[in-house]
Coordinates of N, CA and C in Angstrom, one line a residue:
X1 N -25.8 116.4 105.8 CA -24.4 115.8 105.6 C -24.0 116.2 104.2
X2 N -22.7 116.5 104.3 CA -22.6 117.5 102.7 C -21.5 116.0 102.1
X3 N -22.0 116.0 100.9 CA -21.8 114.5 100.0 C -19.8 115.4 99.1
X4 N -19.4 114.2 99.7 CA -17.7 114.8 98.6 C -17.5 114.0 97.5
X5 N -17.3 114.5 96.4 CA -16.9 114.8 95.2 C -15.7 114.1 94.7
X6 N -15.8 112.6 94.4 CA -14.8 112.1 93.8 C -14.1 113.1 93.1
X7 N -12.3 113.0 92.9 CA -11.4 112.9 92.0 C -11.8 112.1 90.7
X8 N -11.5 112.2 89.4 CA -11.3 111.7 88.4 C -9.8 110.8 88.4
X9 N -10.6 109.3 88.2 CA -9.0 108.0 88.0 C -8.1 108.6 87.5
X10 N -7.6 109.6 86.8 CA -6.4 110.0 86.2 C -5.3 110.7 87.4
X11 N -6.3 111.4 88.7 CA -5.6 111.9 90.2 C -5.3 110.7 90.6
X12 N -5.0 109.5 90.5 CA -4.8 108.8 91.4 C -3.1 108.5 91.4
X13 N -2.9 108.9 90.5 CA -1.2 108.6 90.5 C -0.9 109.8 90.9
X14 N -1.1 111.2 91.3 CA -0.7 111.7 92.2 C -1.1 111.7 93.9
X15 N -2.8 111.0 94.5 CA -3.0 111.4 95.4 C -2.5 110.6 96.2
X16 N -2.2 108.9 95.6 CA -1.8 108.0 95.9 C -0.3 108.4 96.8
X17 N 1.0 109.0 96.3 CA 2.4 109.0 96.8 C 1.5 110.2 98.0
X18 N 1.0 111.2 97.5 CA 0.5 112.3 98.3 C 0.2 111.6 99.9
X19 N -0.5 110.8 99.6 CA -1.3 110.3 100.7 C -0.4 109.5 102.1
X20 N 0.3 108.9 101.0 CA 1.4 107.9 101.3 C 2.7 108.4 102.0
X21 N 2.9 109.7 101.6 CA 4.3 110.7 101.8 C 3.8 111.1 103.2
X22 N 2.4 112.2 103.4 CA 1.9 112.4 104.7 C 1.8 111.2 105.5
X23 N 1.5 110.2 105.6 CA 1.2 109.2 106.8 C 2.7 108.8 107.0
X24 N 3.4 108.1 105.8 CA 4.8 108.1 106.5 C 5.6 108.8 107.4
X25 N 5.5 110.2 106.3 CA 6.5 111.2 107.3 C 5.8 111.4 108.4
X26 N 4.9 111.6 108.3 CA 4.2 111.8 109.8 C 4.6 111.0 111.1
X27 N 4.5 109.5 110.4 CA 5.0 108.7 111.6 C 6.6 108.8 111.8
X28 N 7.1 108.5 110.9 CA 8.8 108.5 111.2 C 9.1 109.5 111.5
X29 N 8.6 111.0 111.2 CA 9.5 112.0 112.1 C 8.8 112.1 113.2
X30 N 7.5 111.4 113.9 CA 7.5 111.2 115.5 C 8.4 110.5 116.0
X31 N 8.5 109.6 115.2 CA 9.6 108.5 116.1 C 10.9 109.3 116.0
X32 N 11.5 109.2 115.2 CA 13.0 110.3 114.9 C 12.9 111.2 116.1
X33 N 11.6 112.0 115.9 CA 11.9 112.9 116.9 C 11.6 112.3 118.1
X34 N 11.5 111.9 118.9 CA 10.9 111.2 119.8 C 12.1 110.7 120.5
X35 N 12.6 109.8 119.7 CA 14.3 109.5 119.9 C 15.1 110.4 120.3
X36 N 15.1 111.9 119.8 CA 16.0 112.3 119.7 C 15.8 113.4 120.7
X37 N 14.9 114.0 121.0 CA 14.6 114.9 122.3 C 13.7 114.4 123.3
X38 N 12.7 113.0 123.3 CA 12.4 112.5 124.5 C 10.9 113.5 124.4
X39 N 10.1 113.4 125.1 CA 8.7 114.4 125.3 C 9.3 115.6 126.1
X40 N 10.0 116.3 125.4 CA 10.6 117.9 125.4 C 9.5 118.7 125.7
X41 N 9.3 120.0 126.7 CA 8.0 120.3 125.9 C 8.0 121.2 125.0
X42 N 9.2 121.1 123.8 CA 8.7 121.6 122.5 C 8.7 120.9 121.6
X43 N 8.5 119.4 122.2 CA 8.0 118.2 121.0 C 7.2 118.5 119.9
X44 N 6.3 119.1 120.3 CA 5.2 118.8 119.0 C 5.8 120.0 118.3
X45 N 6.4 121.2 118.5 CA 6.8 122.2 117.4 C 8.0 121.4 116.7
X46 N 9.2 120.6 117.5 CA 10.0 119.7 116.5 C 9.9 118.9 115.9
X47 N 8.5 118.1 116.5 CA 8.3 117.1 115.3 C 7.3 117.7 114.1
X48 N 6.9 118.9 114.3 CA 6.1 119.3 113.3 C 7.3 119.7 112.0
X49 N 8.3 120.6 112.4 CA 9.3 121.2 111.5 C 9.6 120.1 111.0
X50 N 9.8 118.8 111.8 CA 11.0 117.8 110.8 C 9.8 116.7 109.9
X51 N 8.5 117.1 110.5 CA 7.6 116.4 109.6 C 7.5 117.3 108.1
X52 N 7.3 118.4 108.5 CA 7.5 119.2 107.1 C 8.8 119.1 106.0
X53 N 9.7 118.9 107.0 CA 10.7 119.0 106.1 C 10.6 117.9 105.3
X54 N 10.5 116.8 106.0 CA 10.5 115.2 105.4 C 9.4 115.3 104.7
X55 N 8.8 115.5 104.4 CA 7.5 115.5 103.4 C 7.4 116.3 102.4
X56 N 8.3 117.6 102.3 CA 8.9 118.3 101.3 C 9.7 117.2 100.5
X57 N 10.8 116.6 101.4 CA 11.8 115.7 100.4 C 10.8 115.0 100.1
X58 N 10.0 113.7 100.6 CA 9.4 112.6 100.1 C 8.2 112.8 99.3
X59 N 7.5 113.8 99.4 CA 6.9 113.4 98.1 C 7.3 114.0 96.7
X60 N 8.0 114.6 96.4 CA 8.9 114.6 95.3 C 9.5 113.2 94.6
X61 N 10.1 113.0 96.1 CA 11.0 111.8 95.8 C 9.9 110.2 95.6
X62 N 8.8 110.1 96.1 CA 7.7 109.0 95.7 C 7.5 109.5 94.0
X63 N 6.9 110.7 93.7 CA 6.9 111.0 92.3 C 7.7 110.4 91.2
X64 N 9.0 110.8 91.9 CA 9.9 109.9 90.7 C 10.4 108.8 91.0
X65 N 10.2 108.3 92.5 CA 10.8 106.8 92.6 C 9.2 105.5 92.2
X66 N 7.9 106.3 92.4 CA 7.2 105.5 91.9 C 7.2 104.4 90.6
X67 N 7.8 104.7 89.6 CA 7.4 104.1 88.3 C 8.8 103.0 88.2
X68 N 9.9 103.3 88.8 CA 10.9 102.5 89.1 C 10.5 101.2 89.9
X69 N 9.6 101.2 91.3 CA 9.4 100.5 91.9 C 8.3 99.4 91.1
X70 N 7.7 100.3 90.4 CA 6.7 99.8 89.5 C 7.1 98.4 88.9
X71 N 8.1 99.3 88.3 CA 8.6 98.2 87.1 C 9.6 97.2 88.0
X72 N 10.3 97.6 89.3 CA 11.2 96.4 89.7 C 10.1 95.3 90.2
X73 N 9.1 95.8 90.9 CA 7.9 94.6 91.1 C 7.4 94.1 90.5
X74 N 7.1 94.5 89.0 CA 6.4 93.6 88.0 C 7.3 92.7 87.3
X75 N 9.4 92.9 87.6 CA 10.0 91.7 87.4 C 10.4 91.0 88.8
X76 N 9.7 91.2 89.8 CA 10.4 90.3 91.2 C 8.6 89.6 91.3
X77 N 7.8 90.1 91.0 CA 6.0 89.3 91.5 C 5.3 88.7 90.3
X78 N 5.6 87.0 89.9 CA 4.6 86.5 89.0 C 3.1 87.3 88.9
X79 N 2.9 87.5 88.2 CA 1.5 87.6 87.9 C 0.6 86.9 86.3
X80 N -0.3 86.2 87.3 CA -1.1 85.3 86.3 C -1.8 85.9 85.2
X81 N -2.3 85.6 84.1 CA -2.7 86.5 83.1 C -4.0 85.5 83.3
X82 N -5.1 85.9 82.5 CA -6.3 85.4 82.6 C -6.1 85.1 80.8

């Protein structure tokens, strides 16, 4: 069994939106597509295209909307100090 190779903590603020961009778009452009052509049988090539596209825009757009969210959460969620 071949053993994998942590990332270094400093990848994490990229692999994190990475990770996060793929599983979303993935799901929402099945559903979008899904809605919108029904089990076509060229479903899976249009939801592939509009998964790509969407995942071009969103993880860009996680990149720079991350640190925004950041900071609107840390004034909307008490957090206890030790």
């Amino acid at each position: 069994m071949m053993k994998l190779t942590k990332l270094p903590s400093k990848y994490a603020t990229l692999v994190m939106p990475l990770l996060l961009s793929v599983m979303m778009t993935f799901v929402v452009s099945a559903i979008s597509t899904f809605k919108n052509i029904g089990l076509a049988h060229n479903f899976a090539s249009c939801w592939m295209a509009a998964w790509g596209m969407s995942w071009v825009i969103a993880f860009p757009t996680l990149l720079l909307a991350l640190p925004l969210v950041r900071r609107l959460v840390a004034v909307i969620v008490f957090t206890s100090r030790p």
